[in-house]
Short mmCIF file of C-alpha atoms in Angstrom, two decimals:
data_model
loop_
_atom_site.label_atom_id
_atom_site.label_comp_id
_atom_site.label_asym_id
_atom_site.label_seq_id
_atom_site.Cartn_x
_atom_site.Cartn_y
_atom_site.Cartn_z
CA MET A 1 -0.87 -2.91 -38.55
CA GLY A 2 -0.33 -3.41 -34.84
CA ILE A 3 -2.72 -2.57 -32.06
CA VAL A 4 -1.89 0.74 -30.38
CA ILE A 5 -2.82 1.04 -26.71
CA SER A 6 -2.84 4.54 -25.26
CA ASP A 7 -0.78 5.56 -22.24
CA GLN A 8 -4.07 6.39 -20.49
CA ILE A 9 -5.33 2.82 -20.85
CA LEU A 10 -1.97 1.40 -19.80
CA GLY A 11 -1.82 3.77 -16.82
CA THR A 12 -5.24 2.50 -15.75
CA PHE A 13 -4.81 -1.23 -16.14
CA VAL A 14 -1.08 -2.03 -15.88
CA PRO A 15 -1.01 -1.35 -12.07
CA ILE A 16 -3.96 -3.73 -11.66
CA VAL A 17 -2.16 -6.48 -13.58
CA VAL A 18 1.02 -5.76 -11.61
CA TYR A 19 -0.95 -6.09 -8.34
CA TRP A 20 -2.04 -9.65 -9.10
CA LEU A 21 1.25 -10.74 -10.63
CA TYR A 22 3.30 -9.51 -7.67
CA SER A 23 0.77 -10.90 -5.20
CA GLY A 24 0.96 -14.23 -7.02
CA LEU A 25 4.70 -14.30 -6.47
CA TYR A 26 4.16 -13.95 -2.72
CA ILE A 27 1.50 -16.65 -2.76
CA LEU A 28 4.20 -19.00 -4.05
CA LEU A 29 6.64 -17.79 -1.37
CA GLY A 30 4.08 -17.93 1.45
CA SER A 31 5.00 -21.50 2.27
CA PHE A 32 8.47 -20.35 3.36
CA GLU A 33 7.71 -20.59 7.06
CA ASN A 34 11.19 -19.45 8.06
CA TYR A 35 10.55 -15.99 6.58
CA ARG A 36 6.99 -15.39 7.73
CA LEU A 37 6.14 -12.69 10.29
CA HIS A 38 3.27 -14.88 11.53
CA SER A 39 2.74 -18.60 11.31
CA LYS A 40 0.30 -20.07 8.81
CA LYS A 41 -1.73 -21.24 11.81
CA ASP A 42 -2.04 -17.65 13.07
CA GLU A 43 -3.15 -16.49 9.64
CA LEU A 44 -5.95 -19.05 9.57
CA GLU A 45 -7.06 -18.46 13.16
CA LYS A 46 -6.70 -14.69 13.61
CA ASN A 47 -7.99 -13.32 10.32
CA LEU A 48 -11.69 -12.51 10.38
CA VAL A 49 -12.47 -12.71 6.67
CA SER A 50 -12.17 -15.42 4.03
CA LYS A 51 -9.76 -15.10 1.12
CA SER A 52 -12.59 -15.33 -1.39
CA THR A 53 -14.22 -12.29 0.24
CA VAL A 54 -10.89 -10.47 0.13
CA VAL A 55 -10.53 -11.18 -3.60
CA ARG A 56 -14.03 -9.86 -4.30
CA GLY A 57 -13.34 -6.75 -2.22
CA VAL A 58 -10.10 -6.01 -4.04
CA PHE A 59 -11.75 -6.46 -7.44
CA LEU A 60 -14.45 -3.99 -6.43
CA GLN A 61 -11.88 -1.40 -5.39
CA GLN A 62 -9.92 -1.87 -8.59
CA ILE A 63 -13.05 -1.37 -10.69
CA ILE A 64 -13.70 1.93 -8.90
CA GLN A 65 -10.05 2.94 -9.32
CA ALA A 66 -10.15 2.13 -13.03
CA ILE A 67 -13.29 4.23 -13.59
CA VAL A 68 -11.80 7.22 -11.74
CA ALA A 69 -8.46 6.83 -13.56
CA ILE A 70 -10.13 6.81 -16.98
CA LEU A 71 -12.13 9.92 -16.09
CA LEU A 72 -9.04 11.66 -14.67
CA PHE A 73 -6.94 10.92 -17.74
CA LYS A 74 -9.78 12.10 -19.97
CA VAL A 75 -10.18 15.40 -18.12
CA THR A 76 -6.42 16.09 -18.07
CA GLU A 77 -5.76 14.84 -21.59
CA THR A 78 -3.25 16.98 -23.48
CA ASP A 79 -0.94 16.79 -26.45
CA GLY A 80 1.74 18.63 -24.51
CA GLU A 81 4.10 15.69 -24.24
CA VAL A 82 3.97 15.08 -27.99
CA ALA A 83 4.61 18.75 -28.74
CA THR A 84 7.48 19.28 -26.30
CA GLY A 85 9.08 15.85 -26.54
CA PRO A 86 9.83 13.41 -23.73
CA LYS A 87 10.72 14.76 -20.32
CA SER A 88 14.25 14.51 -18.91
CA TRP A 89 15.14 11.84 -16.38
CA LEU A 90 15.66 14.58 -13.78
CA THR A 91 12.15 15.90 -14.34
CA ILE A 92 10.71 12.40 -14.04
CA ALA A 93 12.70 11.78 -10.83
CA VAL A 94 11.39 15.01 -9.31
CA GLN A 95 7.83 14.07 -10.30
CA PHE A 96 8.26 10.66 -8.66
CA ILE A 97 9.50 12.22 -5.42
CA VAL A 98 6.73 14.84 -5.37
CA ALA A 99 4.10 12.17 -6.04
CA MET A 100 5.51 9.98 -3.26
CA LEU A 101 5.41 12.86 -0.77
CA VAL A 102 1.87 13.87 -1.76
CA LEU A 103 0.59 10.29 -1.53
CA ASP A 104 2.30 9.74 1.82
CA THR A 105 0.91 12.97 3.25
CA TRP A 106 -2.64 12.32 2.08
CA GLN A 107 -2.68 8.72 3.27
CA TYR A 108 -1.16 9.47 6.66
CA PHE A 109 -3.78 12.02 7.67
CA ILE A 110 -6.78 10.19 6.17
CA HIS A 111 -5.60 6.88 7.60
CA ARG A 112 -4.99 8.34 11.05
CA TYR A 113 -8.37 10.11 11.08
CA MET A 114 -10.10 6.83 10.23
CA HIS A 115 -8.62 5.41 13.41
CA GLN A 116 -9.50 8.45 15.53
CA ASN A 117 -13.10 8.76 14.33
CA LYS A 118 -14.96 5.89 15.99
CA PHE A 119 -17.78 5.88 13.44
CA LEU A 120 -15.40 5.72 10.47
CA TYR A 121 -13.29 3.05 12.12
CA LYS A 122 -16.25 0.85 13.02
CA HIS A 123 -18.11 1.16 9.73
CA VAL A 124 -15.28 1.72 7.24
CA HIS A 125 -11.64 1.17 8.20
CA SER A 126 -12.17 -1.86 10.44
CA GLN A 127 -12.80 -3.88 7.27
CA HIS A 128 -9.10 -3.66 6.38
CA HIS A 129 -8.13 -4.67 9.92
CA ARG A 130 -10.03 -7.92 9.65
CA LEU A 131 -6.69 -9.05 8.29
CA VAL A 132 -4.80 -9.22 11.57
CA VAL A 133 -2.18 -11.24 9.74
CA PRO A 134 -1.70 -9.39 6.44
CA TYR A 135 -0.94 -11.14 3.17
CA ALA A 136 -0.02 -9.78 -0.24
CA PHE A 137 -3.28 -9.82 -2.20
CA GLY A 138 -5.14 -8.38 0.80
CA ALA A 139 -3.23 -5.09 0.48
CA LEU A 140 -6.19 -3.32 -1.16
CA TYR A 141 -8.91 -5.08 0.80
CA ASN A 142 -10.78 -2.02 2.04
CA HIS A 143 -14.28 -0.69 2.40
CA PRO A 144 -15.20 0.91 -0.97
CA LEU A 145 -15.42 4.35 0.67
CA GLU A 146 -11.95 3.96 2.15
CA GLY A 147 -10.59 2.74 -1.17
CA LEU A 148 -12.02 5.86 -2.84
CA LEU A 149 -10.79 8.32 -0.19
CA LEU A 150 -7.44 6.82 0.71
CA ASP A 151 -6.11 5.24 -2.46
CA THR A 152 -8.05 6.56 -5.45
CA ILE A 153 -8.23 10.23 -4.47
CA GLY A 154 -4.72 10.05 -3.00
CA GLY A 155 -3.43 8.67 -6.28
CA ALA A 156 -5.29 11.33 -8.28
CA LEU A 157 -3.78 14.09 -6.13
CA SER A 158 -0.26 12.72 -6.52
CA PHE A 159 -0.77 12.59 -10.29
CA LEU A 160 -2.13 16.13 -10.51
CA VAL A 161 0.28 17.84 -8.09
CA SER A 162 3.39 16.18 -9.54
CA GLY A 163 2.38 17.09 -13.09
CA MET A 164 3.42 13.70 -14.41
CA SER A 165 2.23 12.48 -17.79
CA PRO A 166 0.11 9.34 -18.27
CA ARG A 167 3.23 7.54 -19.46
CA VAL A 168 5.14 8.37 -16.29
CA ALA A 169 2.02 7.46 -14.29
CA ILE A 170 2.21 3.90 -15.67
CA PHE A 171 5.54 3.44 -13.90
CA PHE A 172 4.78 5.44 -10.77
CA PHE A 173 1.51 3.67 -9.94
CA SER A 174 3.00 0.28 -10.79
CA PHE A 175 5.84 1.06 -8.37
CA ALA A 176 3.40 2.28 -5.69
CA THR A 177 1.33 -0.88 -6.20
CA ILE A 178 4.34 -3.15 -5.79
CA LYS A 179 5.36 -1.25 -2.64
CA THR A 180 1.87 -1.54 -1.12
CA VAL A 181 1.68 -5.25 -1.85
CA ASP A 182 5.15 -5.76 -0.40
CA ASP A 183 4.18 -3.93 2.80
CA HIS A 184 1.33 -6.41 3.32
CA CYS A 185 3.16 -9.57 2.20
CA GLY A 186 3.71 -10.86 5.74
CA LEU A 187 7.25 -11.98 4.91
CA TRP A 188 10.74 -10.77 5.77
CA LEU A 189 12.83 -12.00 2.87
CA PRO A 190 16.62 -11.64 2.74
CA GLY A 191 17.77 -9.24 0.05
CA ASN A 192 14.41 -7.49 -0.31
CA LEU A 193 15.37 -4.03 -1.58
CA PHE A 194 12.26 -2.43 -0.09
CA HIS A 195 13.57 -3.43 3.34
CA VAL A 196 16.95 -1.94 2.50
CA PHE A 197 15.76 1.43 1.22
CA PHE A 198 12.53 2.00 3.19
CA ARG A 199 11.96 2.03 6.93
CA ASN A 200 8.28 1.68 6.05
CA ASN A 201 8.14 -2.01 5.14
CA SER A 202 6.32 -5.28 5.83
CA ALA A 203 7.44 -5.47 9.49
CA TYR A 204 6.66 -1.79 10.12
CA HIS A 205 3.14 -2.14 8.73
CA ASP A 206 2.62 -5.49 10.46
CA VAL A 207 3.00 -3.68 13.80
CA HIS A 208 0.09 -1.42 12.81
CA HIS A 209 -2.13 -4.43 12.08
CA GLN A 210 -1.67 -5.77 15.62
CA LEU A 211 -3.88 -4.60 18.48
CA TYR A 212 -0.95 -3.05 20.37
CA GLY A 213 0.10 -1.04 17.30
CA SER A 214 -3.24 0.05 15.90
CA LYS A 215 -2.73 3.65 17.07
CA TYR A 216 0.77 3.83 15.63
CA ASN A 217 2.63 3.46 12.33
CA PHE A 218 -0.05 5.10 10.20
CA SER A 219 2.42 6.17 7.52
CA GLN A 220 2.12 4.48 4.14
CA PRO A 221 3.27 3.50 1.63
CA PHE A 222 6.78 4.98 1.40
CA PHE A 223 8.22 6.89 4.37
CA VAL A 224 7.83 7.09 8.15
CA THR A 225 8.21 10.89 8.23
CA TRP A 226 4.74 11.85 9.45
CA ASP A 227 4.77 9.20 12.18
CA ARG A 228 8.06 10.63 13.40
CA ILE A 229 6.80 14.21 13.34
CA PHE A 230 3.49 13.53 15.11
CA GLY A 231 4.71 10.98 17.66
CA THR A 232 2.88 7.98 16.19
CA TYR A 233 6.05 6.08 15.35
CA MET A 234 6.31 2.74 17.17
CA PRO A 235 9.83 1.29 17.03
CA TYR A 236 10.24 -2.46 16.85
CA SER A 237 12.90 -5.11 16.70
CA LEU A 238 12.77 -8.12 14.45
CA GLU A 239 13.26 -11.28 16.47
CA LYS A 240 13.36 -14.96 15.61
CA ARG A 241 10.01 -16.58 16.35
CA ALA A 242 9.76 -19.91 18.13
CA GLY A 243 8.88 -22.49 15.52
CA GLY A 244 10.55 -20.54 12.71
CA GLY A 245 10.14 -17.19 11.06
CA PHE A 246 10.29 -13.70 12.53
CA GLU A 247 8.27 -11.51 14.87
CA ALA A 248 8.16 -7.71 15.10
CA ARG A 249 8.43 -6.84 18.80
CA VAL A 250 7.90 -3.37 20.27
CA LYS A 251 10.99 -1.74 21.75
CA GLU A 252 11.85 1.56 23.37
CA ASP A 253 12.83 4.25 20.85
#
């Protein structure tokens, strides 16, 4: 008799596994200097936190996320999907889109407020900006309070508002995790589909991590809609960097 793992458990822990597997892929690719948005030298000199501290911080956030996810799945547990059968692909697509819009909306306004409120920026959000040169496994390196407000509650809201099942949540949150890691990877790789289909990508978010862009490009992780609407969109051009690689340079819109 095989071991049966519930959708709730998979929905809690699969995105965490995906986070480290996808980050590991970018660790292997990080030596490709010709595709980096910053040199390895800049990463070592400009970042204000060690990688071991980043790993510990991410683990802490993922523990908090897992606890909240288990509680959320428990509270919303239902046999509805078994009784009514699997949902249609159209329904799942709509749930994905709704969840993406909810997550984007929540994260834009919370993220922007954390920059506008000097106390929250100094004591909470500045922790994430210790990574001036982002890299993949630092995507979820946040203050625990920020991780709870921005990511965990945002994820819970997208799950609840979209009405998705735990099984659909496995795929949605794995996708959102991959997208978030990709946005922080610090690379501009040819053929990357996220760069093809999303204006919000690794170069777009890299601008936000620089001093000149810290009051712009708040949108994450999918679209740039709210930045466009509220005038916080900072356009950029991707230029070849001396010594190899690329650089996101500000340009007039």
